[in-house]
Amino acid sequence: MICILLVAGHGTLLESHIKNDQSGLYSFLEDVPKALLPGVGGKKILDFWWKAVNTRQLFSEVYLVTNADKYKHYERWATANEFPVDNIINDGTTTYDTRLGAVADLELAISSKKLNDDIMVIAADMLCADQNFDMAQVLKFFRLKGGELAIYYEMEEGESPSSRGIVEVCPDSHRIKRFFEKPQKGETSLRMASVVFYCFQKKTLPTLQDFLNSFPKTEDRVLGRYMEWLINCAAVPVYGMKLPTGFQLIGQVGLPDYTKWLAHYSAVKSQPRVKAITCRAYARIGIIGNPSDGYYGKTISMTISNFWAEVTISESKKLVLVPHPLNDPTEFGSLLDLHYISRKEGYLGGLRLLQATCKKFYQFCSEKGIALSKQNFTLKYNVNIPRQVVSALICAIVSATLKCLMKFYNLTDDDLPKSIRPNFILDVEKEELFITAGLQDRVVQVYEGLIYMDFSKSIMEEQGYGNYVNMDISRAPPFWLAYLRDPSDSGVIHNNVRQRWLNGDPEVIEAMTIFAELTDKAKTAIEEKDWDELAELMNRNLSLRRSIFTDVCLGPGNLKMIEIAQQHGCTVKLPGSGGAVIGLCSDPKKMVELKKSYQEGGFVFCPIVPYCPENAGTSSQAPDSKG
């Protein structure tokens, strides 16, 4: 790979402003080339780009294309910065009117140096807001896609699209569908701006001469016009990669714009880093339909504020994952202590979840063309979700970790849409940790509140995720929760049902269809606050589940909790994979008696407190979902 830095432009406007400035503050910058003007942090703009590409591991050679008027300035810069003077290419022009144009300058570098390799080309007089992005990620994505690559960023408020190359990028393939070079007002509402930061395969380089032959006018020979022609007319596959930073070209701007953006980017750089970001993911209860979420069914689930997982991320010199003192023990009082903790808590703590989520996050960003800044961090977690509801515990830690990583690296809903975050979390569990699970827990912990979920096969195959609807959580009935003190007696709920389903067992297939039907009826019952109907549907959900999974599979602890509720005439069902039950009870006196019975039976009992996120008070279609 060869890198070419373009600094051959003639910035007549900025030069004249500096020369005619009456304040005297900028007199020391007279006749200084644009790329050698002060950049973010006080260093020259070109210093940053040279540092970014000056590594033999990435580039075999780096060339600099300048003009005759400023050649001597760059020669002096090269000797002072260990840049090979022989790699400076002089295009022979001395004025703006005699300029060649960026495409011709690029072609000059390729032909004069007889270059026969892939090329990265950068306008090295660009101000860059965040100077920590990873150039290696850019090259990795370029090789992954196997096509040309254009870097783009999301424009800030106040930036005009009419001064940029605007791109429309396919969110799935990341191929650029349309390129608008300095569009007129109203031509496009897009805000993704491409800058002179491209990667070209060596087989595509001959198109530079084809473009020059077709566009003899110098004003057309800019790289933006070339990219517009390459994508829109020549239909060459060009992919887009988003960098988490802003860029400002100072080629044709005046002194006010240069100083404004330099001050803005410098202020951003000098802002203190956020010391810590803390995110929570709340536990959930499956109200109806589970476990059909893993079988193209439908469910309703709700986040509860009783229990949660909390993850904190903070910037650090090295990447550190902090073990939890209780959940990731490495020291024990005795062998008996180790035996007791291992029997009760198991062997797998939360540290592996942090690690797996980080690994999957980096992989996702690399594959989706999202370059992350070179920042390390420390991750630590805390959780109060009982291990009896282990499925909710695992995905809550993963979900909270993902929230932290997105905030730390400034990823937006466009980068990782809400609708596919549950799939991401499920992939962490299934592909990295080999945990079998469905989407229900992940969906409700991403969307939060009272959520209706439709995982019908046709929907899942068409869009890759279900239809998710935020229901009015204020209509949620008074649920209660009971769970085992000892998680070792939670049963083995899923048994061989999945294999039976895969084999086409008609009994299992029919059961999953009925679970979905119960869910639709329960949605109506909740909307109408018909608690008698909801109670009946929940009872039917439990009976159907027991018939498919069998009582042997449920285990004695789950069966005892079910029996206690039924003895009190209360609706009861399993809210997840075992170890806990939920129920309905609107009679305060009966609730007291029920609580006493569970506690005397050795179980933990608590009324459920729904978790209501902002803007979830009324029924609405969940963002990003269809249907």
XYZ file of C-alpha atoms in Angstrom:
627
model
C 0.000 0.000 0.000
C 1.299 3.463 -0.950
C 0.121 6.740 0.564
C 0.003 10.019 -1.353
C -0.451 13.290 0.548
C -1.816 16.118 -1.590
C -0.727 19.658 -0.667
C -0.524 21.238 -4.137
C -3.495 23.601 -3.834
C -3.089 27.362 -4.103
C -4.994 28.915 -1.150
C -5.216 32.464 -2.456
C -8.095 33.547 -0.181
C -6.521 32.472 3.108
C -3.123 33.845 2.077
C -4.578 37.237 1.172
C -6.525 37.401 4.463
C -3.384 36.676 6.475
C -1.370 39.208 4.501
C -4.003 41.933 4.869
C -4.879 41.264 8.513
C -4.511 44.543 10.412
C -4.247 42.993 13.875
C -0.727 41.723 13.319
C -1.621 38.482 15.092
C -1.039 36.391 11.997
C 1.893 38.163 10.362
C 4.192 35.242 11.194
C 2.042 33.039 8.958
C 2.544 35.090 5.774
C 3.442 32.892 2.795
C 3.223 29.731 4.922
C 1.577 26.870 2.964
C -1.834 25.761 4.224
C -0.648 22.325 5.342
C 2.103 23.936 7.441
C -0.279 26.234 9.312
C -0.924 25.469 12.985
C -3.394 22.646 13.524
C -5.105 21.107 16.539
C -2.790 21.026 19.551
C -0.403 23.605 18.094
C 1.349 21.225 15.705
C 1.369 21.814 11.977
C -1.535 20.247 10.109
C 0.851 18.160 8.013
C 2.657 16.927 11.135
C -0.495 15.102 12.182
C -0.974 13.365 8.827
C 2.691 12.401 8.573
C 2.541 10.840 12.033
C -0.655 8.983 11.084
C 0.850 7.326 7.978
C 4.536 7.082 8.929
C 4.728 3.360 9.577
C 6.244 0.674 7.378
C 3.726 -1.819 8.676
C 1.000 0.064 6.800
C 2.687 1.798 3.839
C 5.714 0.843 1.769
C 6.145 4.459 0.638
C 4.625 7.869 1.348
C 4.727 10.628 -1.295
C 3.917 14.327 -1.036
C 2.616 16.299 -4.041
C 3.066 20.068 -3.869
C 3.402 23.017 -6.232
C 6.502 24.943 -7.350
C 5.485 28.031 -5.389
C 5.620 26.260 -2.020
C 8.087 23.491 -2.819
C 10.933 24.988 -0.750
C 8.731 25.193 2.337
C 7.967 21.470 2.118
C 11.568 20.592 1.430
C 12.583 22.311 4.681
C 9.706 20.598 6.501
C 10.819 17.210 5.118
C 14.405 17.482 6.334
C 13.203 18.531 9.786
C 10.708 15.646 10.036
C 12.627 12.756 8.459
C 10.438 12.713 5.384
C 12.383 11.557 2.287
C 12.950 14.638 0.133
C 13.073 12.459 -2.997
C 9.417 11.566 -2.320
C 8.273 15.187 -2.744
C 6.723 15.683 -6.177
C 6.617 19.180 -7.675
C 3.717 19.753 -10.090
C 5.392 22.866 -11.546
C 2.554 25.342 -10.938
C 2.987 28.703 -9.227
C -0.486 30.280 -9.291
C -4.103 29.341 -8.776
C -4.845 29.978 -12.460
C -2.169 27.498 -13.576
C -3.132 24.764 -11.105
C -3.503 21.198 -12.404
C -6.342 20.020 -10.178
C -6.159 17.280 -7.552
C -6.920 14.429 -9.971
C -4.092 15.520 -12.296
C -1.731 15.883 -9.332
C -2.593 12.348 -8.218
C -2.069 11.003 -11.728
C 1.269 12.848 -11.892
C 2.466 11.119 -8.719
C 1.429 7.683 -9.998
C 2.950 8.078 -13.473
C 6.159 9.886 -12.470
C 6.988 7.379 -9.728
C 5.676 4.418 -11.782
C 3.498 3.277 -8.920
C 1.857 -0.134 -9.262
C 0.131 -0.761 -5.957
C -3.004 0.103 -4.036
C -3.124 3.798 -3.151
C -4.367 5.832 -0.215
C -4.747 9.519 -1.029
C -5.289 12.234 1.593
C -5.645 16.002 1.393
C -3.002 16.821 3.999
C -4.239 20.362 4.584
C -7.378 19.103 6.420
C -8.018 19.922 10.042
C -9.045 16.804 11.959
C -11.115 17.022 15.146
C -10.184 13.710 16.769
C -6.572 12.770 16.189
C -6.830 9.334 17.812
C -8.509 7.352 15.022
C -6.787 4.159 13.955
C -5.365 4.187 10.405
C -4.887 0.412 10.559
C -8.671 -0.012 10.847
C -9.122 1.965 7.632
C -6.798 -0.333 5.708
C -8.358 -3.434 7.275
C -11.831 -2.389 6.127
C -10.514 -1.513 2.645
C -9.100 -5.027 2.238
C -12.211 -6.603 3.757
C -14.569 -4.972 1.241
C -12.383 -5.580 -1.819
C -13.421 -2.313 -3.500
C -12.580 1.371 -3.454
C -13.029 3.161 -0.140
C -14.174 6.670 0.762
C -13.964 8.041 4.288
C -16.929 10.069 5.494
C -18.125 11.708 8.682
C -21.371 13.124 10.057
C -21.455 16.884 9.570
C -21.805 19.138 12.578
C -24.555 21.686 12.971
C -23.675 24.781 10.977
C -21.737 22.955 8.247
C -23.197 23.397 4.785
C -23.550 20.383 2.455
C -22.948 22.701 -0.494
C -19.245 22.794 0.347
C -18.829 19.022 0.685
C -19.095 15.767 -1.184
C -22.222 14.142 0.280
C -22.635 10.356 0.229
C -25.611 8.030 0.471
C -24.357 4.782 1.993
C -26.189 1.458 2.039
C -26.454 0.519 5.745
C -26.080 -3.200 5.012
C -23.378 -3.483 2.325
C -21.768 -0.059 3.069
C -21.505 0.546 -0.656
C -21.961 4.192 -1.607
C -25.165 4.380 -3.641
C -24.896 8.045 -4.681
C -22.272 10.761 -4.461
C -23.287 14.434 -4.529
C -20.373 16.807 -5.120
C -21.232 20.136 -3.456
C -25.006 19.699 -3.905
C -27.303 22.642 -4.371
C -29.728 23.563 -1.599
C -32.611 21.105 -1.556
C -30.820 18.527 -3.709
C -30.279 16.183 -0.772
C -31.015 16.149 2.946
C -28.123 13.785 3.720
C -25.466 14.914 6.216
C -22.709 12.355 5.626
C -19.750 14.210 4.125
C -16.919 12.621 2.185
C -13.507 14.298 2.265
C -10.322 13.759 0.265
C -9.421 10.572 2.075
C -9.707 7.611 -0.289
C -8.268 4.162 -0.939
C -8.002 2.900 -4.534
C -7.125 -0.549 -5.820
C -4.301 -0.563 -8.345
C -6.663 -1.986 -10.992
C -8.809 1.173 -10.682
C -5.961 3.675 -11.157
C -6.290 3.779 -14.999
C -9.718 5.384 -14.536
C -7.930 8.553 -13.395
C -6.664 9.109 -16.927
C -10.080 8.195 -18.358
C -11.605 10.903 -16.172
C -8.973 13.479 -17.175
C -9.617 12.726 -20.842
C -13.329 13.279 -20.331
C -12.968 16.453 -18.243
C -10.381 18.822 -19.731
C -11.384 21.845 -17.613
C -9.223 22.379 -14.543
C -12.173 23.323 -12.335
C -13.677 19.849 -12.941
C -10.468 18.002 -12.075
C -11.150 17.800 -8.348
C -11.356 14.481 -6.550
C -14.958 15.104 -5.538
C -16.001 15.272 -9.187
C -13.927 12.180 -9.925
C -15.671 10.237 -7.136
C -19.069 11.441 -8.331
C -18.205 10.200 -11.837
C -16.666 6.935 -10.584
C -19.733 6.041 -8.471
C -22.667 7.532 -10.369
C -21.486 7.077 -13.958
C -18.773 4.415 -14.106
C -20.627 2.337 -11.483
C -17.385 1.230 -9.843
C -18.090 -0.270 -6.392
C -16.988 2.256 -3.769
C -17.577 1.594 -0.080
C -17.931 4.099 2.722
C -16.266 4.035 6.123
C -17.351 6.410 8.848
C -14.713 7.970 11.083
C -15.673 9.220 14.560
C -14.349 12.691 13.880
C -14.940 15.847 11.878
C -12.796 17.265 9.066
C -12.411 20.771 7.724
C -10.805 21.528 4.372
C -9.061 24.886 4.482
C -8.136 24.945 0.795
C -10.517 27.733 -0.239
C -11.609 29.202 3.114
C -10.676 32.560 4.558
C -9.011 33.471 7.820
C -12.281 33.723 9.836
C -13.299 30.149 8.939
C -9.798 28.793 9.557
C -9.541 30.362 13.014
C -13.144 29.414 13.870
C -12.675 25.714 13.138
C -9.206 25.599 14.647
C -10.568 27.096 17.871
C -13.557 24.721 17.817
C -11.483 21.577 17.309
C -8.872 22.717 19.825
C -11.613 23.319 22.386
C -12.989 19.830 21.763
C -9.517 18.345 22.188
C -8.876 20.270 25.414
C -12.158 19.256 27.005
C -11.582 16.909 29.931
C -12.353 13.310 29.184
C -15.436 11.906 30.852
C -14.080 10.264 33.972
C -16.616 7.469 33.932
C -19.753 6.385 32.099
C -22.166 4.107 33.943
C -25.013 2.250 32.221
C -27.676 -0.032 33.586
C -29.698 -2.831 32.043
C -32.722 -3.920 34.047
C -33.984 -7.424 34.680
C -37.167 -8.500 32.955
C -40.135 -10.754 33.494
C -41.711 -12.776 30.694
C -45.440 -12.126 31.106
C -46.791 -14.300 28.304
C -45.642 -16.315 25.313
C -42.271 -17.490 26.576
C -40.413 -19.589 25.603
C -41.698 -19.185 22.025
C -39.301 -16.314 21.236
C -36.739 -18.858 20.075
C -39.324 -20.669 17.947
C -40.777 -17.900 15.721
C -43.408 -17.095 18.348
C -44.649 -13.990 20.155
C -44.094 -12.722 23.699
C -44.802 -9.832 26.038
C -42.135 -8.944 28.553
C -41.420 -6.072 30.941
C -38.319 -4.552 32.538
C -38.449 -4.250 36.326
C -36.565 -1.841 38.570
C -36.126 -4.410 41.370
C -32.957 -5.839 39.793
C -30.306 -4.651 37.366
C -26.788 -5.019 36.022
C -24.555 -1.945 36.067
C -21.370 -1.458 34.043
C -18.905 1.427 34.322
C -16.327 2.396 31.701
C -13.526 4.932 32.140
C -10.535 5.884 30.023
C -7.217 4.328 31.015
C -3.726 3.756 29.610
C -4.291 0.026 29.210
C -7.462 -1.935 28.554
C -8.471 -3.446 31.889
C -11.390 -5.733 32.764
C -11.945 -5.678 36.520
C -13.089 -8.937 38.178
C -16.083 -8.633 40.474
C -15.103 -9.523 44.057
C -18.188 -11.738 44.551
C -18.964 -13.035 41.069
C -15.388 -13.675 39.895
C -13.692 -14.974 43.045
C -10.037 -16.009 42.920
C -9.401 -16.356 46.652
C -11.305 -18.530 49.138
C -11.256 -19.016 52.890
C -10.912 -22.767 52.581
C -11.664 -25.716 50.351
C -15.066 -25.925 52.034
C -15.654 -22.261 51.169
C -14.705 -22.917 47.529
C -17.045 -25.933 47.438
C -19.973 -23.963 48.846
C -19.517 -20.977 46.530
C -19.002 -23.150 43.465
C -22.074 -25.266 44.211
C -24.257 -22.230 44.768
C -22.860 -19.726 42.262
C -21.328 -21.900 39.561
C -17.996 -21.403 37.848
C -18.654 -18.696 35.312
C -18.760 -15.083 36.481
C -19.304 -11.868 34.570
C -15.727 -11.213 33.445
C -16.113 -13.467 30.398
C -19.233 -11.491 29.434
C -17.320 -8.205 29.408
C -14.539 -9.743 27.357
C -16.876 -11.397 24.856
C -18.873 -8.185 24.387
C -15.720 -6.127 23.772
C -14.454 -8.665 21.254
C -17.769 -8.744 19.388
C -18.028 -4.941 19.488
C -14.635 -4.501 17.819
C -15.507 -7.158 15.252
C -18.842 -5.467 14.486
C -17.243 -2.048 14.027
C -14.497 -3.469 11.804
C -17.003 -5.250 9.563
C -19.392 -2.278 9.421
C -16.765 0.321 8.542
C -16.856 2.198 11.858
C -13.367 3.340 12.820
C -12.870 3.595 16.563
C -10.594 6.110 18.207
C -7.448 4.712 19.808
C -8.597 4.923 23.414
C -8.171 2.288 26.071
C -10.533 1.841 28.972
C -11.272 0.090 32.219
C -14.519 -1.872 32.541
C -16.072 -3.001 35.795
C -19.508 -4.312 36.631
C -21.943 -4.883 39.440
C -25.161 -6.869 39.426
C -27.959 -7.659 41.872
C -30.005 -9.937 39.598
C -30.429 -13.314 41.348
C -28.524 -16.137 39.674
C -31.782 -18.067 39.667
C -32.787 -15.930 36.692
C -29.422 -16.542 35.041
C -30.579 -15.802 31.491
C -31.684 -12.300 32.492
C -28.451 -11.826 34.428
C -26.187 -12.749 31.515
C -27.863 -10.617 28.877
C -28.215 -7.687 31.302
C -24.435 -7.569 31.790
C -23.856 -7.839 28.031
C -26.498 -5.182 27.317
C -25.079 -2.726 29.868
C -21.555 -3.300 28.525
C -22.713 -2.584 24.975
C -24.363 0.658 26.128
C -21.091 1.745 27.748
C -19.003 0.944 24.662
C -21.392 2.830 22.374
C -21.271 5.920 24.594
C -17.509 5.737 25.090
C -16.846 5.583 21.339
C -19.723 7.938 20.420
C -21.642 5.426 18.321
C -25.130 6.536 17.327
C -28.373 4.757 16.467
C -27.315 5.010 12.813
C -24.119 3.083 13.568
C -25.811 0.323 15.592
C -29.607 0.581 15.151
C -31.779 -0.265 18.123
C -33.579 -2.957 16.148
C -30.436 -5.055 15.684
C -28.858 -4.528 19.125
C -30.784 -7.499 20.564
C -29.317 -9.642 17.763
C -25.849 -8.345 18.657
C -26.339 -9.285 22.325
C -27.685 -12.711 21.394
C -24.707 -13.295 19.073
C -22.330 -12.515 21.946
C -24.000 -15.235 24.005
C -24.452 -17.829 21.263
C -21.311 -17.362 19.145
C -18.798 -16.365 21.808
C -20.099 -18.159 24.910
C -22.168 -20.993 23.357
C -25.251 -20.095 25.392
C -28.574 -21.168 23.882
C -31.202 -18.436 24.207
C -33.906 -16.490 22.398
C -34.283 -12.814 21.583
C -36.928 -11.915 24.199
C -34.632 -10.862 27.048
C -32.338 -8.934 24.736
C -35.186 -7.037 23.064
C -36.837 -5.898 26.285
C -33.515 -4.838 27.831
C -32.695 -2.740 24.759
C -36.128 -1.147 24.300
C -37.101 -1.141 28.001
C -40.611 -0.913 29.406
C -43.553 -3.146 28.513
C -42.793 -4.678 25.112
C -44.870 -6.778 22.716
C -42.596 -8.849 20.447
C -43.508 -10.653 17.235
C -40.835 -13.115 16.048
C -42.877 -14.634 13.226
C -40.758 -16.506 10.702
C -41.779 -14.345 7.762
C -40.835 -11.163 9.649
C -37.531 -12.541 10.931
C -36.489 -13.790 7.498
C -37.472 -10.548 5.767
C -35.797 -8.012 8.079
C -33.562 -10.062 10.369
C -35.351 -9.019 13.548
C -38.886 -8.978 14.926
C -41.541 -6.324 15.246
C -41.302 -4.673 18.657
C -44.029 -2.460 20.138
C -43.756 -0.340 23.297
C -47.027 -0.775 25.225
C -48.357 1.605 27.858
C -46.543 0.445 30.991
C -49.009 2.317 33.196
C -51.506 -0.395 32.236
C -49.301 -3.154 33.697
C -51.123 -5.134 36.446
C -49.728 -5.718 39.978
C -47.303 -8.604 39.464
C -45.329 -10.338 42.178
C -42.129 -12.368 41.987
C -40.875 -15.335 44.011
C -37.568 -17.095 43.525
C -35.383 -19.809 44.995
C -32.852 -18.940 47.666
C -30.594 -21.682 46.293
C -30.055 -21.451 42.507
C -28.785 -25.040 42.335
C -32.446 -26.245 42.328
C -33.643 -24.231 39.321
C -34.239 -27.203 37.017
C -33.216 -27.775 33.399
C -36.037 -26.054 31.597
C -35.247 -26.349 27.890
C -34.503 -30.081 27.879
C -34.742 -31.562 24.338
C -37.617 -29.371 23.140
C -35.481 -27.431 20.672
C -34.289 -30.585 18.945
C -37.854 -31.853 18.770
C -38.872 -28.539 17.175
C -36.032 -28.750 14.647
C -37.119 -32.285 13.827
C -40.636 -31.035 13.068
C -42.364 -32.581 16.095
C -46.044 -31.593 15.550
C -46.736 -31.370 19.300
C -43.960 -28.806 19.829
C -44.806 -26.835 16.679
C -48.462 -26.626 17.701
C -47.487 -25.511 21.206
C -45.377 -22.635 19.854
C -48.296 -21.545 17.669
C -50.594 -21.539 20.716
C -48.038 -19.512 22.744
C -48.191 -16.853 20.015
C -51.997 -16.863 20.041
C -52.034 -16.448 23.836
C -49.706 -13.458 23.460
C -52.006 -11.643 21.033
C -54.950 -12.184 23.369
C -52.896 -11.035 26.365
C -51.941 -7.828 24.524
C -55.629 -6.984 24.162
C -56.322 -7.922 27.789
C -53.553 -5.601 29.045
C -54.720 -2.744 26.842
C -58.248 -3.184 28.201
C -57.048 -3.866 31.785
C -58.954 -7.139 31.779
C -56.982 -8.846 34.538
C -59.289 -11.872 34.771
C -58.657 -12.629 31.101
C -54.911 -12.038 31.494
C -54.831 -14.373 34.509
C -56.538 -17.129 32.553
C -54.099 -16.693 29.640
C -51.082 -16.843 31.970
C -52.429 -20.042 33.543
C -52.843 -21.579 30.114
C -49.283 -20.491 29.242
C -47.963 -22.403 32.279
C -50.053 -25.519 31.580
C -48.887 -25.645 27.988
C -45.286 -25.190 29.023
C -45.522 -28.009 31.589
C -47.021 -30.332 28.989
C -44.136 -29.714 26.581
C -41.186 -29.532 28.985
C -42.573 -31.967 31.636
C -42.480 -31.561 35.414
C -39.350 -33.679 35.672
C -37.548 -31.014 33.701
C -38.926 -28.164 35.825
C -37.405 -29.487 39.027
C -38.824 -29.634 42.578
C -38.086 -25.999 43.442
C -40.076 -24.590 40.525
C -42.921 -27.033 41.154
C -43.123 -26.062 44.832
C -43.355 -22.352 43.986
C -46.122 -23.077 41.482
C -47.983 -25.168 44.074
C -47.888 -22.398 46.718
C -49.442 -19.852 44.347
C -52.145 -22.258 43.229
C -53.003 -23.094 46.849
C -53.772 -19.409 47.353
C -55.825 -19.240 44.149
C -53.272 -17.001 42.441
C -52.267 -16.942 38.802
C -48.677 -18.149 38.365
C -46.209 -18.819 35.564
C -42.500 -19.063 34.875
C -41.088 -15.665 33.794
C -37.936 -17.144 32.264
C -35.832 -20.274 32.215
C -36.574 -21.412 35.759
C -35.714 -20.619 39.349
C -38.447 -17.996 39.678
C -42.183 -17.533 39.206
C -44.410 -14.496 38.703
C -48.082 -14.075 39.396
C -51.022 -11.730 39.651
C -52.662 -10.702 42.912
C -54.880 -7.618 43.249
C -56.106 -8.465 46.780
C -53.763 -6.847 49.379
C -54.814 -9.299 52.103
C -54.149 -12.314 49.886
C -50.793 -10.779 48.910
C -49.725 -10.707 52.582
C -50.712 -14.356 53.036
C -48.976 -15.351 49.812
C -45.771 -13.594 50.844
C -45.811 -15.362 54.207
C -46.280 -18.768 52.598
C -43.367 -18.261 50.216
C -41.064 -17.018 52.958
C -42.006 -19.915 55.229
C -41.302 -22.248 52.320
C -37.747 -20.886 52.052
C -38.311 -18.664 49.015
C -37.722 -14.960 48.413
C -40.837 -12.900 47.630
C -41.240 -9.313 46.393
C -43.826 -7.153 44.614
C -42.639 -6.204 41.145
C -41.860 -2.551 40.402
C -42.049 -1.907 36.630
C -39.154 0.031 35.117
C -40.497 2.850 32.986
C -37.932 4.554 30.736
C -38.491 8.025 29.354
C -41.107 8.338 26.609
C -42.503 4.851 27.332
C -45.703 5.942 29.041
C -47.973 5.432 26.050
C -48.441 2.704 23.496
C -46.398 3.241 20.363
C -44.493 1.429 17.654
C -40.967 0.886 18.922
C -38.366 2.877 16.953
C -36.607 1.072 14.112
C -39.201 -1.704 13.897
C -41.713 -2.377 11.156
C -45.301 -3.506 10.997
